[in-house]
CSV table of C-alpha atoms in Angstrom, one decimal:
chain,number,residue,atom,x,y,z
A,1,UNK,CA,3.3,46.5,4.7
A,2,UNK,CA,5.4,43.5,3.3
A,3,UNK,CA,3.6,40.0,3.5
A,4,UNK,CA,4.8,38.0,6.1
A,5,UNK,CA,6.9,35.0,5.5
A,6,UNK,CA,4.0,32.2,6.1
A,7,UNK,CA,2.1,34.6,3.7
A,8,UNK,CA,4.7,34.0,0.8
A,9,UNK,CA,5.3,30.8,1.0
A,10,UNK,CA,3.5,28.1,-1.4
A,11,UNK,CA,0.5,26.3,-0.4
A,12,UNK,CA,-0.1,22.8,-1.3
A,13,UNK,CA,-2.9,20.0,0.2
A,14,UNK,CA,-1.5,16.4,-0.5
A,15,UNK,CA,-4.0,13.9,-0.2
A,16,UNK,CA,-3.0,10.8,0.2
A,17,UNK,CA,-5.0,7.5,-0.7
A,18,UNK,CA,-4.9,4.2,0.6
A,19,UNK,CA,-5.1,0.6,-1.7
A,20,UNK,CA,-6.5,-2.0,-1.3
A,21,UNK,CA,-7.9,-2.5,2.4
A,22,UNK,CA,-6.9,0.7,3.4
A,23,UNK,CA,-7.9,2.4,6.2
A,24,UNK,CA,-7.2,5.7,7.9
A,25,UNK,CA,-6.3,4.3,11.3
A,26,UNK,CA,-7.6,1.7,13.8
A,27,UNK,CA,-7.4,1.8,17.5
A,28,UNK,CA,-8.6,4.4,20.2
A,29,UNK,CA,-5.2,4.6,22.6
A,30,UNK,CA,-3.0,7.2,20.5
A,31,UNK,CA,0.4,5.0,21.3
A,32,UNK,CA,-1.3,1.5,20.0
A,33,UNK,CA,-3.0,3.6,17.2
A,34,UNK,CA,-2.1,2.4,13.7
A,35,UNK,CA,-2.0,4.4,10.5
A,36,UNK,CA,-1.9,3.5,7.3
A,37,UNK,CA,0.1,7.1,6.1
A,38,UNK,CA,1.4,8.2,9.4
A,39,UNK,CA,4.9,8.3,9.2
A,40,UNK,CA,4.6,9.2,5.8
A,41,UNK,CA,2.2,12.1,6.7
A,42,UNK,CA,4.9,13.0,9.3
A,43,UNK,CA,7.5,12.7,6.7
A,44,UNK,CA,5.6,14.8,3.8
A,45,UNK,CA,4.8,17.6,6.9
A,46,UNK,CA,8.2,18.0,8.0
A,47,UNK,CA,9.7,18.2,4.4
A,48,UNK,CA,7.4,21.1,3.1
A,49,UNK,CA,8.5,23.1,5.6
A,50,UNK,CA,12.2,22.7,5.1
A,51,UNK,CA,11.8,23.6,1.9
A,52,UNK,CA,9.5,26.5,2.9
A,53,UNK,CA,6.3,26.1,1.9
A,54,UNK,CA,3.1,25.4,3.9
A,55,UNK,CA,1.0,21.8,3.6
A,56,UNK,CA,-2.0,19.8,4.4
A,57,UNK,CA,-1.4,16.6,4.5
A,58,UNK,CA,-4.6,14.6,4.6
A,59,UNK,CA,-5.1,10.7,4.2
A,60,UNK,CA,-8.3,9.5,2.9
A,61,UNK,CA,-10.4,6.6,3.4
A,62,UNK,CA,-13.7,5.1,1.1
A,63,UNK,CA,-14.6,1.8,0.7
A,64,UNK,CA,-11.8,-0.9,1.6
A,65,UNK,CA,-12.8,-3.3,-1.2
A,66,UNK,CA,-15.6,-1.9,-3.7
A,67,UNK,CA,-15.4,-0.9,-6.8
A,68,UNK,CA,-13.0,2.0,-8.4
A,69,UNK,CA,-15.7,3.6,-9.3
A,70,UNK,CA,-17.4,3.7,-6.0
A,71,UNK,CA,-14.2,4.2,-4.3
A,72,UNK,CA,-13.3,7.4,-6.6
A,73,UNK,CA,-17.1,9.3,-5.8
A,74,UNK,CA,-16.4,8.7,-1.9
A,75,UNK,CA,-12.9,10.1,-2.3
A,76,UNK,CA,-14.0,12.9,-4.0
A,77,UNK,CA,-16.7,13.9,-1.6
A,78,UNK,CA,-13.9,14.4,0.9
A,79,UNK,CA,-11.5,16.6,-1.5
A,80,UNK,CA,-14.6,18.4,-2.2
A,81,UNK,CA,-15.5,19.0,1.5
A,82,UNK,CA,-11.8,19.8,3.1
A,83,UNK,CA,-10.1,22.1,-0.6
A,84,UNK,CA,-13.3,24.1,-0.5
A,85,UNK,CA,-11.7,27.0,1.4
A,86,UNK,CA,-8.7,28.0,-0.2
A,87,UNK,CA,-6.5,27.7,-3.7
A,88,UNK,CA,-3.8,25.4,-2.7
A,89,UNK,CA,-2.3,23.6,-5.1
A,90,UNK,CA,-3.9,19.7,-4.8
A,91,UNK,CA,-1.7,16.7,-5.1
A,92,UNK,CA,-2.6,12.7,-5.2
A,93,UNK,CA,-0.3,10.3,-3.7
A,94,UNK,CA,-1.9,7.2,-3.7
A,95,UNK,CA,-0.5,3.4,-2.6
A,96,UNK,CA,-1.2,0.1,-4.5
A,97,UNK,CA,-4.9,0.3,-5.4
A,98,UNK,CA,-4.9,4.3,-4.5
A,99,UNK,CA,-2.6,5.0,-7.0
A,100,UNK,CA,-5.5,3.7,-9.5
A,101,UNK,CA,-7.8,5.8,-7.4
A,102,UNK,CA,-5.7,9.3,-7.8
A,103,UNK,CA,-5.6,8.5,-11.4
A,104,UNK,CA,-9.3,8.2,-12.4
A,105,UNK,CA,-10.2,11.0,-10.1
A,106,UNK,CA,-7.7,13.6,-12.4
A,107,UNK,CA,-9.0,12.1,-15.9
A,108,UNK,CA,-12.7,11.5,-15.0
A,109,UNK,CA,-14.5,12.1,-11.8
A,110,UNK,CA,-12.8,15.8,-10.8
A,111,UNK,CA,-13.2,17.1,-14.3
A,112,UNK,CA,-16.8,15.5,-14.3
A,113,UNK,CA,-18.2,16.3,-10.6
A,114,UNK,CA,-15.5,19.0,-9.8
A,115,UNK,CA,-14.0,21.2,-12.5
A,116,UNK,CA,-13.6,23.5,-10.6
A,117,UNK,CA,-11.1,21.8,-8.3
A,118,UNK,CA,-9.3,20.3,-12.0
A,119,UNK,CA,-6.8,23.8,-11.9
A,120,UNK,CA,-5.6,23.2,-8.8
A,121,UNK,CA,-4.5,20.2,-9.6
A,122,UNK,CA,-0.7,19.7,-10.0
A,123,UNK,CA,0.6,16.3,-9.4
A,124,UNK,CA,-0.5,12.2,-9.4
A,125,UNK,CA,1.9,10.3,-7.5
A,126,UNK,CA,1.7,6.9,-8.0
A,127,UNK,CA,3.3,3.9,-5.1
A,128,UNK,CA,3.7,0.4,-5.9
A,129,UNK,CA,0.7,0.8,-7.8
A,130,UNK,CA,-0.7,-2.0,-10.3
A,131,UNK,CA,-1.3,0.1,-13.5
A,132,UNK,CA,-1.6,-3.0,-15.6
A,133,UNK,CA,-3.1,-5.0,-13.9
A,134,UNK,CA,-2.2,-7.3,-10.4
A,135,UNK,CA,-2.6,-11.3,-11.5
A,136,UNK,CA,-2.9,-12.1,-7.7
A,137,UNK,CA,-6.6,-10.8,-8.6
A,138,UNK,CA,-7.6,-14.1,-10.6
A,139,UNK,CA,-6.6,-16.0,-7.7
A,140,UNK,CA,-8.9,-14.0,-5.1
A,141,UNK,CA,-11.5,-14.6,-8.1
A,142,UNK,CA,-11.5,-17.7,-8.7
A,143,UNK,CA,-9.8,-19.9,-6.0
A,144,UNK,CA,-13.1,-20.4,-3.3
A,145,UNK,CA,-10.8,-19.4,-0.3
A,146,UNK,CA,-10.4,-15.6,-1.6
A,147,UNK,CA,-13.0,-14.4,0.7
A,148,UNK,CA,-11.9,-16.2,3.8
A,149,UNK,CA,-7.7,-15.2,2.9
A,150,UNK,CA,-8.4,-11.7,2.2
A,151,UNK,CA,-9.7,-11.0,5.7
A,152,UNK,CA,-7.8,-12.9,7.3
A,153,UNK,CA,-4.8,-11.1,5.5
A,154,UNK,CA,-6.0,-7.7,6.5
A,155,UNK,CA,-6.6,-9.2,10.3
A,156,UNK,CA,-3.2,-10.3,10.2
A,157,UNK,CA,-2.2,-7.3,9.2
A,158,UNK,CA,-3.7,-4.8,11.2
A,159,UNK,CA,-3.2,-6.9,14.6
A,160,UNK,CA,0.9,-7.2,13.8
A,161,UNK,CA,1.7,-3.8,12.4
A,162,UNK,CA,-0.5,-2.6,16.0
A,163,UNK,CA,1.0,-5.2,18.1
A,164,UNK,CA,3.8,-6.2,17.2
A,165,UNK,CA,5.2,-9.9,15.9
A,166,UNK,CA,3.4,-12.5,18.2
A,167,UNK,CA,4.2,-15.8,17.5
A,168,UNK,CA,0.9,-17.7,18.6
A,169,UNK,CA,-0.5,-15.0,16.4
A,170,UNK,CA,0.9,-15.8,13.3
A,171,UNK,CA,0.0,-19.9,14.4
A,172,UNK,CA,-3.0,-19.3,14.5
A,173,UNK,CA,-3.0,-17.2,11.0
A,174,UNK,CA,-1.6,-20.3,9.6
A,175,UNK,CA,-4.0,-22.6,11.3
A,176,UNK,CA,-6.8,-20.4,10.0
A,177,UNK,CA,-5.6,-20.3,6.6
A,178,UNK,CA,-5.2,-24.2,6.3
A,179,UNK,CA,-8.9,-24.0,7.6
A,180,UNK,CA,-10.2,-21.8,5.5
A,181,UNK,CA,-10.3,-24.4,2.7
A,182,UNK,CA,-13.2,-25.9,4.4
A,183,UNK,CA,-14.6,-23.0,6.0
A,184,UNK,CA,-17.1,-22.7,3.3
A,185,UNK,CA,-18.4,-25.7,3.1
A,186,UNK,CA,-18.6,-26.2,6.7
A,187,UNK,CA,-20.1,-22.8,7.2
A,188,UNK,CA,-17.5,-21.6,10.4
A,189,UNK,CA,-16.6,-18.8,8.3
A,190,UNK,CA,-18.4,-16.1,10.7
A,191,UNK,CA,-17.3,-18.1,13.5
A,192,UNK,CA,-13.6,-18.9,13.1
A,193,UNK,CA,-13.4,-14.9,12.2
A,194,UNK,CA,-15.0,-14.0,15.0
A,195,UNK,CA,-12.7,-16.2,17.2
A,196,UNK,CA,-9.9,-14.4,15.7
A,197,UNK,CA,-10.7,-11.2,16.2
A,198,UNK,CA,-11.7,-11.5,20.1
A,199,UNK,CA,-8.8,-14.2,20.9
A,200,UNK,CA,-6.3,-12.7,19.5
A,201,UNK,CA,-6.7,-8.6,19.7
A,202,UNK,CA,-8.2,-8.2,23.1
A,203,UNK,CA,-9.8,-5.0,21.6
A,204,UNK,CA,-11.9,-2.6,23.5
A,205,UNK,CA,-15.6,-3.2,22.5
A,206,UNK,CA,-15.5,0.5,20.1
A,207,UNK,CA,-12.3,-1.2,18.4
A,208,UNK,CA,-14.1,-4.5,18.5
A,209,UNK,CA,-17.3,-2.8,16.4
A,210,UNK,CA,-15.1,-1.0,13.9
A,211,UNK,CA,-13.0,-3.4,12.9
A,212,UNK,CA,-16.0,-6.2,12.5
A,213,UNK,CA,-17.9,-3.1,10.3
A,214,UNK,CA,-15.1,-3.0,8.6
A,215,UNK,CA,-14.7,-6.5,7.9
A,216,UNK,CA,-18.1,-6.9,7.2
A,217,UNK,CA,-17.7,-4.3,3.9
A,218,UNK,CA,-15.2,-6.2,2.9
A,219,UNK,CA,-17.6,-9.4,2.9
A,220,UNK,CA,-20.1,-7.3,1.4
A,221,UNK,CA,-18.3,-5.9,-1.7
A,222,UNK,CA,-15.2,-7.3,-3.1
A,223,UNK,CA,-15.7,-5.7,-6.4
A,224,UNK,CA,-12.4,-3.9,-6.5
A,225,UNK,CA,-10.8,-7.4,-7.2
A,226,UNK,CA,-12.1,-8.0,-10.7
A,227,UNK,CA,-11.7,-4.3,-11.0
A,228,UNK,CA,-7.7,-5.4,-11.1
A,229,UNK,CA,-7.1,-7.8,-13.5
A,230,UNK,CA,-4.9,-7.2,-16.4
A,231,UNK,CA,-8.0,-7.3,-18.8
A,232,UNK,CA,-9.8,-4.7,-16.7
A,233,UNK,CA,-7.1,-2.3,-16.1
A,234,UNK,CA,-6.5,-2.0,-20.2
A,235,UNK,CA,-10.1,-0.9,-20.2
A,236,UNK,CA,-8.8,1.8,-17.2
A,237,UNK,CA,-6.0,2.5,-19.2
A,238,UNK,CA,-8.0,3.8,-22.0
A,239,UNK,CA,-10.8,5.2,-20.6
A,240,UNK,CA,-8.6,7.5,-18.3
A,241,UNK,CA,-5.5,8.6,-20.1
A,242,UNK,CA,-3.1,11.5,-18.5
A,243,UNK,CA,-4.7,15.4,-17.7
A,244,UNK,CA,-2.3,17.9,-19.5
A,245,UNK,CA,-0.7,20.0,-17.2
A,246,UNK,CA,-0.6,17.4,-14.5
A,247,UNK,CA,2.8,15.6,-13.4
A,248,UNK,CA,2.6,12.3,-13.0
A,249,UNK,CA,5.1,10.0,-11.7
A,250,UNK,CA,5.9,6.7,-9.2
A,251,UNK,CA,7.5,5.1,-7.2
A,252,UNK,CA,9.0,1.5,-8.2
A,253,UNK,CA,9.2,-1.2,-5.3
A,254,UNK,CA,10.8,-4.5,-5.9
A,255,UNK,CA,11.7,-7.2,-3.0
A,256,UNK,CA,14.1,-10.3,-3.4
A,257,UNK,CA,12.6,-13.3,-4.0
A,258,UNK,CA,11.7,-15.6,-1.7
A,259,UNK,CA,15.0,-18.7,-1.3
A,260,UNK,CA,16.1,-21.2,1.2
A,261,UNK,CA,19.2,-17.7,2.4
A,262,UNK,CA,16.2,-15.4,2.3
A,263,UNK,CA,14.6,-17.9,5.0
A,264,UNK,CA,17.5,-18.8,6.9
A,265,UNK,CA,17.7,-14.7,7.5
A,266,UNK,CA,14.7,-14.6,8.7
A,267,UNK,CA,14.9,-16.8,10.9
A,268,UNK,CA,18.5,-15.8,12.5
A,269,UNK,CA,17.7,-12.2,12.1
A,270,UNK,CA,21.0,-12.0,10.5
A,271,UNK,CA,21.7,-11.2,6.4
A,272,UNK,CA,24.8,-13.6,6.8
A,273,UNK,CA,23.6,-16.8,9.2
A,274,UNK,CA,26.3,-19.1,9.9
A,275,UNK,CA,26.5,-22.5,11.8
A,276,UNK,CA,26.3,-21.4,15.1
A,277,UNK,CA,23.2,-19.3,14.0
A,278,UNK,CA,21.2,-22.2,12.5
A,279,UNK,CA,21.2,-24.6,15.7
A,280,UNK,CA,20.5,-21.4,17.7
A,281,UNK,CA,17.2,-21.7,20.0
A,282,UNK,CA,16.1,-18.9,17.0
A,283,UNK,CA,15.3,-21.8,15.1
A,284,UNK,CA,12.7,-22.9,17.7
A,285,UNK,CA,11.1,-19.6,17.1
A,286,UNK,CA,8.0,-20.2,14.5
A,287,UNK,CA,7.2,-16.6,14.0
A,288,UNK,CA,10.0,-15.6,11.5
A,289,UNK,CA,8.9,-19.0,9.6
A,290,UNK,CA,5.5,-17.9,9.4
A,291,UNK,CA,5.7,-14.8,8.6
A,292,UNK,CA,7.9,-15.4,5.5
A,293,UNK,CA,6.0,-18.7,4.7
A,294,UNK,CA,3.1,-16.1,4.3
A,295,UNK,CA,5.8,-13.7,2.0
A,296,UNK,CA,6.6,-16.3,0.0
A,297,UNK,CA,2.8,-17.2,-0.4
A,298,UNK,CA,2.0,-13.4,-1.4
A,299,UNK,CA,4.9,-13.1,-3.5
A,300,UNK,CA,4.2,-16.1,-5.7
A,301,UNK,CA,0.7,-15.2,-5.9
A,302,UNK,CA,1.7,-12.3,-7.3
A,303,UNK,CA,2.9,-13.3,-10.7
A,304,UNK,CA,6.0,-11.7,-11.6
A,305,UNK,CA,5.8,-13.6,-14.8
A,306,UNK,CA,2.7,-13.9,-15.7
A,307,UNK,CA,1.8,-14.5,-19.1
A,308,UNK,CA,-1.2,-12.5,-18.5
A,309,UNK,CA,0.5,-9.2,-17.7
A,310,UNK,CA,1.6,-7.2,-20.4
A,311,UNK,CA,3.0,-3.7,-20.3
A,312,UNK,CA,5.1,-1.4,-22.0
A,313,UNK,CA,8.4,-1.2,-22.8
A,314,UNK,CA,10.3,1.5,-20.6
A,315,UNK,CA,12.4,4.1,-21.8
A,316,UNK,CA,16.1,3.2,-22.3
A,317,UNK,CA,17.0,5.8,-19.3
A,318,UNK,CA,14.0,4.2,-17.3
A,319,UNK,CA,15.2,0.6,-17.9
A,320,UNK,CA,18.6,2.0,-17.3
A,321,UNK,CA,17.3,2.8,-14.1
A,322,UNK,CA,15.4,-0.6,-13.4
A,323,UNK,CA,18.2,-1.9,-13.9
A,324,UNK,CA,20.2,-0.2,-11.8
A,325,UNK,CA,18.1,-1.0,-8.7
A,326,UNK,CA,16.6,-3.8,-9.3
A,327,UNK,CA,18.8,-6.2,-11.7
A,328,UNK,CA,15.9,-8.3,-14.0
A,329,UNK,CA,13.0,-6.3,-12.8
A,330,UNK,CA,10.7,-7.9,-15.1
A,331,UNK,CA,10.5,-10.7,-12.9
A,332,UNK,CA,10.7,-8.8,-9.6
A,333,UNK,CA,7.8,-8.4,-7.1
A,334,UNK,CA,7.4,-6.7,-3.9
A,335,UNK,CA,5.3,-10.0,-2.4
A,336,UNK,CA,2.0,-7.9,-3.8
A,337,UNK,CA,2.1,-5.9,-7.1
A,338,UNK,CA,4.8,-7.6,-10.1
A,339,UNK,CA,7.7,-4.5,-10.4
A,340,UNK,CA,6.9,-4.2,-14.2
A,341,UNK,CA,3.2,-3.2,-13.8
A,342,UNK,CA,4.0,-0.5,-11.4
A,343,UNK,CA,5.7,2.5,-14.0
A,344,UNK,CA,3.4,5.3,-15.2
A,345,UNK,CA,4.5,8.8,-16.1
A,346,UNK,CA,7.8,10.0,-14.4
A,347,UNK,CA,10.0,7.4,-12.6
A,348,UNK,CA,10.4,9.7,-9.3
A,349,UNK,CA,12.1,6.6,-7.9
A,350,UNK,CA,13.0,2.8,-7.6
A,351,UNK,CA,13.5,0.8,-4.3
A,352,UNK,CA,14.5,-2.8,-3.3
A,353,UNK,CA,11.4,-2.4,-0.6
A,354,UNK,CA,8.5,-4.9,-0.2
A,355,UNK,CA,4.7,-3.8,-0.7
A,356,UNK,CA,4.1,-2.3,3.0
A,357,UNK,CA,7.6,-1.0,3.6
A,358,UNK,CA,7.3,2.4,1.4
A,359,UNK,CA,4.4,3.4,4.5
A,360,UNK,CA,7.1,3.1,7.0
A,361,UNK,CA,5.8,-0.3,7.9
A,362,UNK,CA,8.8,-2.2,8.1
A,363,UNK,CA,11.1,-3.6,11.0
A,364,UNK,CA,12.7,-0.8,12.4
A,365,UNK,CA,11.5,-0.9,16.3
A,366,UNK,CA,10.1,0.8,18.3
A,367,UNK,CA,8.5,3.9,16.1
A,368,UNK,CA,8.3,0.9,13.0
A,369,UNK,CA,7.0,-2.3,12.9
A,370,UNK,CA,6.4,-4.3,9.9
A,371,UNK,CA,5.0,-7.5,9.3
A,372,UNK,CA,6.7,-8.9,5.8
A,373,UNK,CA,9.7,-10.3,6.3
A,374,UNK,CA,11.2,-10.0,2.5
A,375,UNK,CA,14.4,-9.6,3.3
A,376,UNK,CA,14.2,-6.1,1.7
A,377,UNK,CA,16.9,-4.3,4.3
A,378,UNK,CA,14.6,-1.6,4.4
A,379,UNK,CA,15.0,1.0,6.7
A,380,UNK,CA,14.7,4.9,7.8
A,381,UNK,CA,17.4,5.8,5.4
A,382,UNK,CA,15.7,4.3,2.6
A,383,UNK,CA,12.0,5.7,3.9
A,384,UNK,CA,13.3,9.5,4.2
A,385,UNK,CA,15.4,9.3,0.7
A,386,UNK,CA,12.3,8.1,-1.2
A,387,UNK,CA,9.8,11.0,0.1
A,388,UNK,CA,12.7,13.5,-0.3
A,389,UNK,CA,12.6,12.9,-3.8
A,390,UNK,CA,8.7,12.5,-3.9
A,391,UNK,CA,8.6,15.6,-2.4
A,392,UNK,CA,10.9,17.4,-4.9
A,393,UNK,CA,8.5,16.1,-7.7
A,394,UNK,CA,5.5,17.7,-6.1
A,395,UNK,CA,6.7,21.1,-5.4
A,396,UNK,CA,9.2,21.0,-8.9
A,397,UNK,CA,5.8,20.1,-10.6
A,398,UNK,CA,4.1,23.1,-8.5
A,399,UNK,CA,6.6,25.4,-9.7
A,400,UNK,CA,6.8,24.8,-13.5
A,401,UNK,CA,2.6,25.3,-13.7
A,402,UNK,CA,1.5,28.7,-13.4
C-alpha cells in the first residue's frame, strides 16, 4: 500500500521564543486574548502547508527577565517535554532576547542536557535580535528608574496591544514615568503599580493575579539585563559559537528615526500632513504624541551609535543588502535593538519595521494593533513577505541536511 500523502510529507516543530518580557499570552476571553507569536504562529502554520509539509508550531515561555542561563534550562524543559514523541526536524525562531536564547540552547544546553534532541536540529532563526550586545541595557543598569520603566513599559505594552490606543492610558503612562523618578525614594512604587494595573485594565481577578505574578518576577530577577550589554554578549559570543550542520540566519529590522515629519505623521495619521491637517482637532489628540514621545524615548535609548557597540563588518553582498533597505544602517534602530547588532549567520532578510512590528503587532486594525508609532509603514504585505522567506530558510535548510 502506497503511504498516504500526510505520510510523505516533511515534518518539522518550530518553536518559537519570546525576548525580553515575553509571554505566551495574557487574557482569559479568546477575542481580547493577546499573543506574543500569534499571527506569526498563524502565518508559519498556514505556510507549511502550502508548501506541503506538516508543522508544530509551538511558542515558549520561561522567565520574562532572568538570566540566559536560567531562561535556556526552562526552555529546554519544554522542548524536551513536547519533541519527545516523534523525529521532526526542530527549528528555533526566537525574537529580540529569544534569539540569544535559541542560540545558546544549539551550542550549549541541547548538546549538554539533550544530545539526543542535537540531530534533529536544523535551523536558528534569529529576529531583531541583539547579538552584540543592546546599550539600552546600561541604562536599565545604572539609571535608578530602570525597575520602575521596565514594568511600566511591559504594562504599557500588554494593556495597548490588548486594548487598543487609549488616550488617558498613555496619560497616565507619561504621568507615571515622570513619577517614577521619585518613586523610589518615596516608596509608592508598589502602589502607583498597583493603581495602574486596576485603573487602567479593568481585568478579571485571574487576569488580575497573573499579570501581578508576572510582574512580580520581573521585580524579582532582572538579571537578563546585565546579561545584554556589549561586554557580556562578547563573553556569549565566545562561549557559544555556531553547531555545524545547523543553518543559522536573521531577520534585520530598522525604523526611521525619530524627527519633527515623523511626529507631525503621527499625529495627522497621514505620511504627507499639510496645513489643513496640522490645525485639525487631530492635534488635540494626545495619544499619537505620547505614544511617539515614548518611540522617540526607546529609540534614543537604544544607541544606534554607541561607542560601546562593536560588531563585525558584513559581507560586501550583506552590506549591499543593508544598504539597499536600510540606507546608513549603522546608525539605524528599530526604537529597541541598534540595526548593526542584529546580523548573525544568513541574512534571510531586512525590513524598514520597528522592534514589535515583525510579531504582527503593528497598526493594521482590527486583527493588528500596535502600540509604536515609528513611522515604519509596516503592514500585512510586509508581515507575510518576511515569513515567506523565513519559512523558505527553514525547510531549504531541512532539505540540504540529511
Amino acid at each position: 500500500m502506497l503511504p498516504s500523502y500526510t505520510d510523505r510529507m516533511a515534518k518539522h516543530r518550530v518553536y518559537l521564543i519570546p525576548g525580553f518580557f515575553g509571554f505566551t499570552h495574557m487574557g482569559e476571553k479568546p477575542a481580547e486574548r493577546i499573543v506574543y507569536f500569534g499571527h506569526v504562529r498563524d502565518v508559519l502554520l498556514e505556510g507549511f502547508q502550502k508548501r506541503g509539509h506538516t508543522a508544530e508550531v509551538e511558542p515558549l515561555t520561561g522567565h520574562p527577565t532572568a538570566s540566559l542561563e536560567v531562561r535556556a534550562r526552562l526552555l529546554l524543559r519544554s522542548i524536551e517535554e513536547s519533541a519527545a514523541n516523534d523525529d521532526a526536524a526542530i527549528h528555533l525562531v526566537g525574537h529580540s532576547t529569544g534569539g540569544l536564547d535559541a542560540r545558546g540552547l544549539v551550542s550549549t544546553w541541547i548538546p549538554r542536557q539533550a544530545p539526543h534532541l542535537l540531530a534533529r536540529v536544523r535551523s536558528v532563526v534569529t529576529v531583531a535580535t541583539p547579538h552584540h550586545g543592546a546599550p539600552m541595557a546600561r541604562f536599565f543598569l545604572e539609571d535608578r528608574r530602570g525597575e520602575m520603566l521596565l514594568r511600566l513599559l511591559w504594562l504599557f505594552t500588554v494593556f495597548s496591544l490588548r486594548r487598543g490606543p487609549r488616550p488617558m492610558m498613555f496619560l497616565a503612562f507619561r504621568l507615571f514615568y515622570a513619577l517614577s523618578e521619585t518613586g523610589h525614594q518615596l516608596g509608592f512604587q508598589a502602589t502607583l503599580l498597583d493603581q495602574v494595573t486596576r485603573l487602567l485594565a479593568h481585568l478579571s481577578p485571574t487576569e488580575q493575579a497573573t499579570l501581578e505574578e508576572f510582574l512580580a518576577q520581573v521585580g524579582k530577577d532582572q538579571s537578563i539585563i546585565g546579561d545584554l550589554t556589549p561586554e557580556k554578549l562578547v563573553d556569549f559570543n565566545r562561549n557559544n559559537p555556531d553547531r555545524a550542520g545547523v543553518r543559522y540566519g536573521s531577520v534585520i529590522t530598522g525604523a526611521p528615526p525619530p524627527s519633527l515629519l515623523g511626529m507631525l505623521r503621527a499625529i495627522t495619521g497621514k505620511n504627507d500632513p499639510g496645513m489643513g491637517d496640522l490645525v485639525s482637532l487631530r492635534m488635540l489628540d494626545p495619544e499619537p504624541e505620547v505614544i511617539y514621545g515614548a518611540y522617540s524615548f526607546l529609540y534614543k535609548k537604544s544607541g544606534p551609535n554607541s561607542r560601546e557597540l562593536v560588531t563585525p563588518e558584513p559581507s560586501p553582498t550583506q552590506d549591499r543588502q543593508l544598504r539597499d533597505v536600510f540606507e546608513e544602517y549603522r546608525s539605524r534602530s528599530d526604537g529597541v535593538v541598534p540595526t548593526r547588532t542584529q546580523l548573525w549567520g544568513e541574512l534571510i532578510t531586512a525590513v524598514i519595521a520597528d522592534h514589535l512590528d515583525v510579531l504582527g503587532h503593528y497598526d493594521d486594525p482590527p486583527e493588528h494593533v500596535g502600540w509604536l508609532r515609528s513611522g515604519s509603514h509596516f503592514r500585512s504585505p510586509q508581515f507575510q513577505g518576511l515569513w515567506d522567506r523565513v519559512l523558505d530558510f527553514m525547510v531549504d535548510g531541512s532539505e540540504a541536511r540529511p
